[in-house]
Amino acid sequence: MDHIVTVQDAVTAFADWIEPTGAELAAIEREMPVILADVDLLDAQIITLDRTPNELDDRRIRRARRRALAARVALVNLAAGTSLPGGAA
């Protein structure tokens, strides 16, 4: 029996476009506070999946939600500040 295998991985394993570009890495670095805040929020929510949330869990989720929102606002403000030339607001 002949096995049918794909050569896609072997062909594209050394392609230049597989690695992230410097601009993509910079974008990920700018978004990292938002990503980490979202992970913290998910962690707080996952803790309460198998039980009824108590007051401490509610506070933890509220704090994580506020941090995630603040990180998103900071990212939007950073993007808005860099996209407006001449300091126009």
GROMACS .gro file of C-alpha atoms in nm, residues 4 13 15 19 26-27 31 43 45 50 53-55 58 60 70 74-75 82:
model
   19
    4ILE     CA    1  -0.020   0.947   0.024
   13ALA     CA    2   0.917   2.504   0.559
   15ALA     CA    3   0.970   3.006   0.276
   19GLU     CA    4   0.826   3.412   0.975
   26ALA     CA    5   0.603   4.535   1.673
   27ALA     CA    6   0.223   4.521   1.648
   31GLU     CA    7  -0.094   4.474   2.183
   43ASP     CA    8  -0.836   3.317   3.424
   45GLN     CA    9  -1.372   3.371   3.476
   50ASP     CA   10  -1.726   2.500   3.845
   53PRO     CA   11  -1.876   3.292   4.244
   54ASN     CA   12  -1.825   3.441   4.589
   55GLU     CA   13  -1.754   3.804   4.671
   58ASP     CA   14  -1.671   3.890   4.178
   60ARG     CA   15  -1.137   3.959   4.091
   70ALA     CA   16  -0.800   5.019   3.050
   74ALA     CA   17  -0.455   5.281   2.621
   75LEU     CA   18  -0.399   5.093   2.297
   82THR     CA   19   0.032   5.801   1.619
   0.00000   0.00000   0.00000
